[in-house]
mmCIF file of C-alpha atoms in Angstrom:
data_model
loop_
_atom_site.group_PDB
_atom_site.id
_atom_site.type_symbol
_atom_site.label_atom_id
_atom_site.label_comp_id
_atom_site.label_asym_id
_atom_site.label_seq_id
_atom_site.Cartn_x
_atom_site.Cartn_y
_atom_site.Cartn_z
ATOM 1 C CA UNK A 8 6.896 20.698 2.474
ATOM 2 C CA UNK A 9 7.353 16.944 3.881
ATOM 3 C CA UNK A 10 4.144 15.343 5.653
ATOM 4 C CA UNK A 11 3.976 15.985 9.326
ATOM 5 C CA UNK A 12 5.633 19.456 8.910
ATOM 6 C CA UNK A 13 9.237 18.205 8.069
ATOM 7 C CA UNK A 14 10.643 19.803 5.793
ATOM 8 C CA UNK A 15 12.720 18.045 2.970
ATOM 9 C CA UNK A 16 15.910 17.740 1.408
ATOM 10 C CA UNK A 17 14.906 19.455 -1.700
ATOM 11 C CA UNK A 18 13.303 22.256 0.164
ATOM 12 C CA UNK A 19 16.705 22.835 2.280
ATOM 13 C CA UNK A 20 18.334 22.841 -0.372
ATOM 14 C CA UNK A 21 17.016 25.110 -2.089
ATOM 15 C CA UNK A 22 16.914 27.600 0.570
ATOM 16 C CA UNK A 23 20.752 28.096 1.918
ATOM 17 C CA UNK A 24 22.261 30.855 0.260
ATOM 18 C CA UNK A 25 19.240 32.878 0.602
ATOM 19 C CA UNK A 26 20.759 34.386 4.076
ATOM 20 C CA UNK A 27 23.927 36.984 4.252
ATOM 21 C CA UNK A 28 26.852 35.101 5.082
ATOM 22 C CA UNK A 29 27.796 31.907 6.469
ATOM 23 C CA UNK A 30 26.849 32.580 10.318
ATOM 24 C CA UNK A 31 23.174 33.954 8.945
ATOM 25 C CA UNK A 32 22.923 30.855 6.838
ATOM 26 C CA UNK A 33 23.792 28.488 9.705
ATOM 27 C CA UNK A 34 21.680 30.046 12.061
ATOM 28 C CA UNK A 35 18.894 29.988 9.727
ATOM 29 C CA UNK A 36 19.593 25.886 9.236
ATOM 30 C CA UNK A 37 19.706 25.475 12.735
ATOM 31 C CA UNK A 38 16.204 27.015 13.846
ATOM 32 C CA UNK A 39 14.694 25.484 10.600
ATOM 33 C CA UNK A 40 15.980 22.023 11.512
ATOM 34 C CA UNK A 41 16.746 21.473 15.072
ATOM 35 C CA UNK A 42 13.460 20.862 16.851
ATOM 36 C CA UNK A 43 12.983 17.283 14.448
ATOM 37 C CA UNK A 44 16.981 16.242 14.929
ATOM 38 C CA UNK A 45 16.316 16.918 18.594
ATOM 39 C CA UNK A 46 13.613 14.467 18.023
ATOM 40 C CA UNK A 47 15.369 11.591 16.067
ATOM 41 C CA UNK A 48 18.437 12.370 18.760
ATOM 42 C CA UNK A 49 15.352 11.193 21.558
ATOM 43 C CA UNK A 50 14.017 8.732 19.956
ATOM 44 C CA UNK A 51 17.225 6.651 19.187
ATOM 45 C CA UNK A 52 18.211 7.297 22.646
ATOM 46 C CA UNK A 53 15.027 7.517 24.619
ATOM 47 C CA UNK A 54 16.903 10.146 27.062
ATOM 48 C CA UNK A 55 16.257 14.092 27.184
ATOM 49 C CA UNK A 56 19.358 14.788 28.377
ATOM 50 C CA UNK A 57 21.335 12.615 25.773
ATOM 51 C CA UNK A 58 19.233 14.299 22.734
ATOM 52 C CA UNK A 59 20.129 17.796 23.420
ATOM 53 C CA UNK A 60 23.731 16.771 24.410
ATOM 54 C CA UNK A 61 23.832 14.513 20.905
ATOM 55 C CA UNK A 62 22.031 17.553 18.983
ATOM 56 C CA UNK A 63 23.783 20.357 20.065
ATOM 57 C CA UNK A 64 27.769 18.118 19.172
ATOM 58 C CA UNK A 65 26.013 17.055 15.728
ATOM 59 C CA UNK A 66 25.387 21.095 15.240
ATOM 60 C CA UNK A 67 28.693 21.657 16.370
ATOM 61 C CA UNK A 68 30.334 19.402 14.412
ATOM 62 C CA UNK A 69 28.639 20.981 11.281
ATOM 63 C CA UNK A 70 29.629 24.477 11.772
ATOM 64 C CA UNK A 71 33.019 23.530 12.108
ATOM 65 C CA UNK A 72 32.767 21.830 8.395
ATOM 66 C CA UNK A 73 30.154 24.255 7.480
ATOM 67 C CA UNK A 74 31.610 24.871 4.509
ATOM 68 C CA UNK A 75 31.686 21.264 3.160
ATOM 69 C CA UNK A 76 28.522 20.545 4.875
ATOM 70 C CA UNK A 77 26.433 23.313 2.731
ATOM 71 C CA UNK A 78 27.827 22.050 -0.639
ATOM 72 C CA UNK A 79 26.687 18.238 0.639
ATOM 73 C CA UNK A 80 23.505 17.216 -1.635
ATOM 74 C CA UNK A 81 21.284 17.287 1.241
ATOM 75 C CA UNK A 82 22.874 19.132 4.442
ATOM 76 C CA UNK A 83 19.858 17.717 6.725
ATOM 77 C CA UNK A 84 20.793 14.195 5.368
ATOM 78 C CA UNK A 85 24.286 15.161 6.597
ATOM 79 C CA UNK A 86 23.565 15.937 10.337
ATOM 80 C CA UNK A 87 20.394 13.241 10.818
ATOM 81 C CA UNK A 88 23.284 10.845 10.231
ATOM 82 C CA UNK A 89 25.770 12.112 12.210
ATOM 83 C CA UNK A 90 23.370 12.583 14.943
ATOM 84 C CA UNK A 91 22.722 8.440 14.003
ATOM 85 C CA UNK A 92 26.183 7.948 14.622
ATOM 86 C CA UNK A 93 26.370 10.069 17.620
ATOM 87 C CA UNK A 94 23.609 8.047 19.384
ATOM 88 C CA UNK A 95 24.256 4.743 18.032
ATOM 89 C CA UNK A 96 28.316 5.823 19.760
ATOM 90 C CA UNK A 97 25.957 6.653 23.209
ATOM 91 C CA UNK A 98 24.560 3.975 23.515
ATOM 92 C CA UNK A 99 27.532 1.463 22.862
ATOM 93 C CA UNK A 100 29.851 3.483 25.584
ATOM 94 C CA UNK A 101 26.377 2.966 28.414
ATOM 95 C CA UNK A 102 26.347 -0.486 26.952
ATOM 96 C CA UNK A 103 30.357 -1.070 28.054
ATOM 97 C CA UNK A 104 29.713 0.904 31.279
ATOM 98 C CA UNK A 105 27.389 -1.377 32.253
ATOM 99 C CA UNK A 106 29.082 -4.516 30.745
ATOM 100 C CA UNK A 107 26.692 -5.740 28.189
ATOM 101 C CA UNK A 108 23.370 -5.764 27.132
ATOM 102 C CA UNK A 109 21.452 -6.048 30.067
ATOM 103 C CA UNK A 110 20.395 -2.706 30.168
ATOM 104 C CA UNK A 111 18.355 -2.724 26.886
ATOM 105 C CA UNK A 112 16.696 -5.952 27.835
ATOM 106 C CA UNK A 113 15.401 -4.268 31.485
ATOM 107 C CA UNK A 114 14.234 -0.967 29.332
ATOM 108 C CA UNK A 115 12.169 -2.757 27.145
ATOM 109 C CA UNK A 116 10.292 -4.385 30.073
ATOM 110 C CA UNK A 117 9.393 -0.760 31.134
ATOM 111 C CA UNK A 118 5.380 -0.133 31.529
ATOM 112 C CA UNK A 119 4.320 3.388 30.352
ATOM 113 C CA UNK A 120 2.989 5.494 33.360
ATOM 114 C CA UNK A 121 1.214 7.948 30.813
ATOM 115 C CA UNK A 122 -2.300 8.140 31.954
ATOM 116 C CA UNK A 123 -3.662 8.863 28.564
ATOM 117 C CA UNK A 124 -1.761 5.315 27.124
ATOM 118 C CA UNK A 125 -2.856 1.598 27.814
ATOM 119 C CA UNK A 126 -0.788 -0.664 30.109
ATOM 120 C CA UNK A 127 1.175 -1.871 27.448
ATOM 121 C CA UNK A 128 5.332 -1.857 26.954
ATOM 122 C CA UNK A 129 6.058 1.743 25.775
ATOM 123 C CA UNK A 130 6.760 2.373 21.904
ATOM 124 C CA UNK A 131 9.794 4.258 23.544
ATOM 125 C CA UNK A 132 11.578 1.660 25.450
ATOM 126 C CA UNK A 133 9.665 -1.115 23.414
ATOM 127 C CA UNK A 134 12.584 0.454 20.285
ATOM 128 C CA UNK A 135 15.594 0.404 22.874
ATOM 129 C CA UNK A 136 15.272 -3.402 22.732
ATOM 130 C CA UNK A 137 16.233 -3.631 19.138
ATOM 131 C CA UNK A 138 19.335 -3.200 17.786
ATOM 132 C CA UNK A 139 21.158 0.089 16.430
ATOM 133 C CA UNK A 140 19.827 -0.744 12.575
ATOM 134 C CA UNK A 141 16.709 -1.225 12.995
ATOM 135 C CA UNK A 142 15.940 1.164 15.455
ATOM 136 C CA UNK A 143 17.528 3.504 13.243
ATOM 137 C CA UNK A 144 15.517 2.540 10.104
ATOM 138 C CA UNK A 145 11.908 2.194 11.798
ATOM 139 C CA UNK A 146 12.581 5.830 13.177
ATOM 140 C CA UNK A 147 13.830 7.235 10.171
ATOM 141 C CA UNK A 148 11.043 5.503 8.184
ATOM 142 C CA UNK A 149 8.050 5.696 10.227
ATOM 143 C CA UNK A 150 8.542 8.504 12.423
ATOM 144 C CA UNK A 151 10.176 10.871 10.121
ATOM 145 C CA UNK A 152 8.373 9.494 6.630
ATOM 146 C CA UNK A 153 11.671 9.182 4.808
ATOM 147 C CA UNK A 154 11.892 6.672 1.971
ATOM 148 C CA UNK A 155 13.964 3.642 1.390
ATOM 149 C CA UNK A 156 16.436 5.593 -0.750
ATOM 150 C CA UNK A 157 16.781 8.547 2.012
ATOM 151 C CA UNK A 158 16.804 6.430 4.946
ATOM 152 C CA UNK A 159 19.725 4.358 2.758
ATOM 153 C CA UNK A 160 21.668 7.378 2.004
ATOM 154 C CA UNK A 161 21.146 9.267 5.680
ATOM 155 C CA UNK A 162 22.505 6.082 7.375
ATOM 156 C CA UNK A 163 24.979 4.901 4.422
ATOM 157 C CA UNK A 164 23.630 1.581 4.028
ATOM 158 C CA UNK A 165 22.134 -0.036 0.927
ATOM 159 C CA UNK A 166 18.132 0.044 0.102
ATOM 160 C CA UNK A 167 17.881 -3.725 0.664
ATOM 161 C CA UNK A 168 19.105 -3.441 4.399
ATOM 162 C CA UNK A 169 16.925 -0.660 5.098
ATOM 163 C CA UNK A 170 14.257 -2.985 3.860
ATOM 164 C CA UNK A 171 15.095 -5.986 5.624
ATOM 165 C CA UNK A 172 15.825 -4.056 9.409
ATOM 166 C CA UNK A 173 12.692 -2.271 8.643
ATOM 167 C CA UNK A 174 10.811 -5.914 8.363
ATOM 168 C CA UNK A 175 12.708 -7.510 11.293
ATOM 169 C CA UNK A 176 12.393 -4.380 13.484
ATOM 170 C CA UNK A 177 8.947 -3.945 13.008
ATOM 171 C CA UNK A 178 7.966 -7.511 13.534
ATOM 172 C CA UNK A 179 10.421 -7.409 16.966
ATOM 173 C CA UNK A 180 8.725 -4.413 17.899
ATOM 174 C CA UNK A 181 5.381 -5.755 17.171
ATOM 175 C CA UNK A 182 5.460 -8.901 19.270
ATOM 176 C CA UNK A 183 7.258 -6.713 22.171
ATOM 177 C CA UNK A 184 3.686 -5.041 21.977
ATOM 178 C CA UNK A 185 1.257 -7.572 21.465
ATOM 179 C CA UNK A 186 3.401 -9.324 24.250
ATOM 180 C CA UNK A 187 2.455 -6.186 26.356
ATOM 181 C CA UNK A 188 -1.258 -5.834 25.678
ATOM 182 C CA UNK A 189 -1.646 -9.516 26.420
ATOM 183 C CA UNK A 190 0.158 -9.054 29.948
ATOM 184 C CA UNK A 191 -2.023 -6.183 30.906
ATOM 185 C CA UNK A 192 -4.752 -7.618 30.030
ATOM 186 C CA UNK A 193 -4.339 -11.272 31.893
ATOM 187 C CA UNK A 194 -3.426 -9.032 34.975
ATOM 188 C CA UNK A 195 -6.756 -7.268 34.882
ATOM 189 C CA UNK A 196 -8.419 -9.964 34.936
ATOM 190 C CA UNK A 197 -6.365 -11.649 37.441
ATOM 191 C CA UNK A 198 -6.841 -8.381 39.680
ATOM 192 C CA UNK A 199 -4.033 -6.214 41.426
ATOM 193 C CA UNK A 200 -1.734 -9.113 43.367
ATOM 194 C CA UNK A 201 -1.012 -11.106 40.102
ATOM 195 C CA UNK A 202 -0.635 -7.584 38.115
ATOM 196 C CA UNK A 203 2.665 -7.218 39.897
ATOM 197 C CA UNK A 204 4.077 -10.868 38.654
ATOM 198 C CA UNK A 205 6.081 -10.774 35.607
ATOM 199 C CA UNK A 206 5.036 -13.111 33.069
ATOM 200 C CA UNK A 207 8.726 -14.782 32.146
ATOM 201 C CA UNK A 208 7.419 -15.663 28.545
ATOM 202 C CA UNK A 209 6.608 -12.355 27.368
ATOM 203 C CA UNK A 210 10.578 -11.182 27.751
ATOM 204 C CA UNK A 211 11.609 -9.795 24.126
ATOM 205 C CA UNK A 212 13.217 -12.564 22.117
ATOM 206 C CA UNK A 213 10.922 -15.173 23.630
ATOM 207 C CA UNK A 214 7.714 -16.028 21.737
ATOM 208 C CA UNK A 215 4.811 -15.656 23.573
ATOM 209 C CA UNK A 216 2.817 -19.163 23.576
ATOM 210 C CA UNK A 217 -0.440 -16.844 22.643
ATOM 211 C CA UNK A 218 1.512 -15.494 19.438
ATOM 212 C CA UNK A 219 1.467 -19.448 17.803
ATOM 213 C CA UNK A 220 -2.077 -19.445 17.985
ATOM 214 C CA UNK A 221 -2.500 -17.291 14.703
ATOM 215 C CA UNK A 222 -3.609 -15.106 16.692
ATOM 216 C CA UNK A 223 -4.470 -11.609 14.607
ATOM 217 C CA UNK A 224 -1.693 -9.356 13.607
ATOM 218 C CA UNK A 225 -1.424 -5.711 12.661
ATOM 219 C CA UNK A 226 -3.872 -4.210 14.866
ATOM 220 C CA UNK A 227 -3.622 -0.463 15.021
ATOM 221 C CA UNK A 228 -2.982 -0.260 18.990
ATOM 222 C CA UNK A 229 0.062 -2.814 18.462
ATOM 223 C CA UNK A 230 0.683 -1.874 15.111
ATOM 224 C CA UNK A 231 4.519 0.554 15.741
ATOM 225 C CA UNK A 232 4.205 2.214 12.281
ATOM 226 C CA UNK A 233 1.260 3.469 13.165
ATOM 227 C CA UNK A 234 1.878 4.396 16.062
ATOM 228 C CA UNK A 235 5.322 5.860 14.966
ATOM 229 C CA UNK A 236 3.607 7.847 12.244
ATOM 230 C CA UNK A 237 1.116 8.436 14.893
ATOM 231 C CA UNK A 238 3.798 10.576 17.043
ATOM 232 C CA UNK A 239 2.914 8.170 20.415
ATOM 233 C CA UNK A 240 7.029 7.748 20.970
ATOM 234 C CA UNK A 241 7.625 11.385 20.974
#
């Protein structure tokens, strides 16, 4: 058994063919592994509606190749990345509908409205401001506790570019938050008039003046693989 409760590739494995028939065994896969593919299809896509539409094609699309897709070394390494693909395909067609990238840059400016969660840009919408690799590998990696090797060979890429979007993302993604905290925090203090005026430095891409201060880093509250790990996105 993985950590968290996933279960992984080894354990799959091992398990299809225990089941009579190829419709038993699929529907065995499928309520052993939907709820957590249902859960990387949200939080590549950070929509409900997208996840289940994503999951249910990527489940689709396996049953129709079931038979290749059992004999694969890992079949759960088989559908997380074509539900990747699926998403990463989602997002590109929104992207052209509403010509260009403006869209990602608004979500990521999102506040969370959770009552139990600071003022601070959402883990959620903080990860639709980074590209389609990274986002990929920090959810993969952090969220689902795959390795290097897996996340390489779920997404087809080598180990060193998991490595490398996994260090970019997470820094990205880390001074999206820190960005946050430090907004909701001058607002406070500023009081409820100047809360509603958006600081133009703290847009993603833009380095806020505060973060050339050496200010300190890797906090847990802005730290994302913590709070990946942590299950806050989900």
């Amino acid at each position: 058994m993985a950590p968290d409760g996933l279960h992984s590739d080894h354990d799959d494995h091992e398990r299809l063919g225990d089941h009579g028939g190829p419709a038993a065994e699929f529907h065995a896969f499928f309520e052993r592994h939907h709820r957590q593919l249902s859960r990387l299809a949200y939080l590549l896509t950070n929509d409900h509606d997208a996840a289940d539409d994503i999951t249910a094609d990527a489940f689709t699309a396996a049953w129709r190749r079931w038979d290749s897709v059992r004999q694969a070394d890992s079949p759960l390494a088989y559908l997380r990345r074509t539900v990747a693909n699926m998403a990463a395909s989602r997002l590109r067609k929104i992207i052209r509908e509403r010509h260009g990238l403006g869209i990602l840059g608004g979500l990521a400016e999102t506040r969370s409205t959770d009552t139990d969660v600071p003022a601070v840009v959402d883990v959620r919408t903080a990860l639709m401001s980074l590209s389609t690799g990274k986002r990929e590998c920090l959810v993969l990696r952090y969220a689902f506790d795959l390795s290097e090797d897996e996340t390489a060979r779920t997404l087809g890429i080598s180990v060193g570019t998991v490595k490398s979007q996994t260090s970019k993302g997470a820094g990205e993604l880390e001074r999206i938050l820190l960005a946050g905290t430090r907004d909701s925090t001058r607002d406070s203090a500023r009081g409820p008039q100047a809360a509603s005026v958006t600081d133009p430095v703290a847009r993603p891409g833009r380095k806020h003046p505060e973060a050339r201060k050496g200010l300190p880093r890797r906090r847990h509250d802005v730290d994302p693989r913590a709070r990946l790990r942590g299950g806050e996105a989900t």
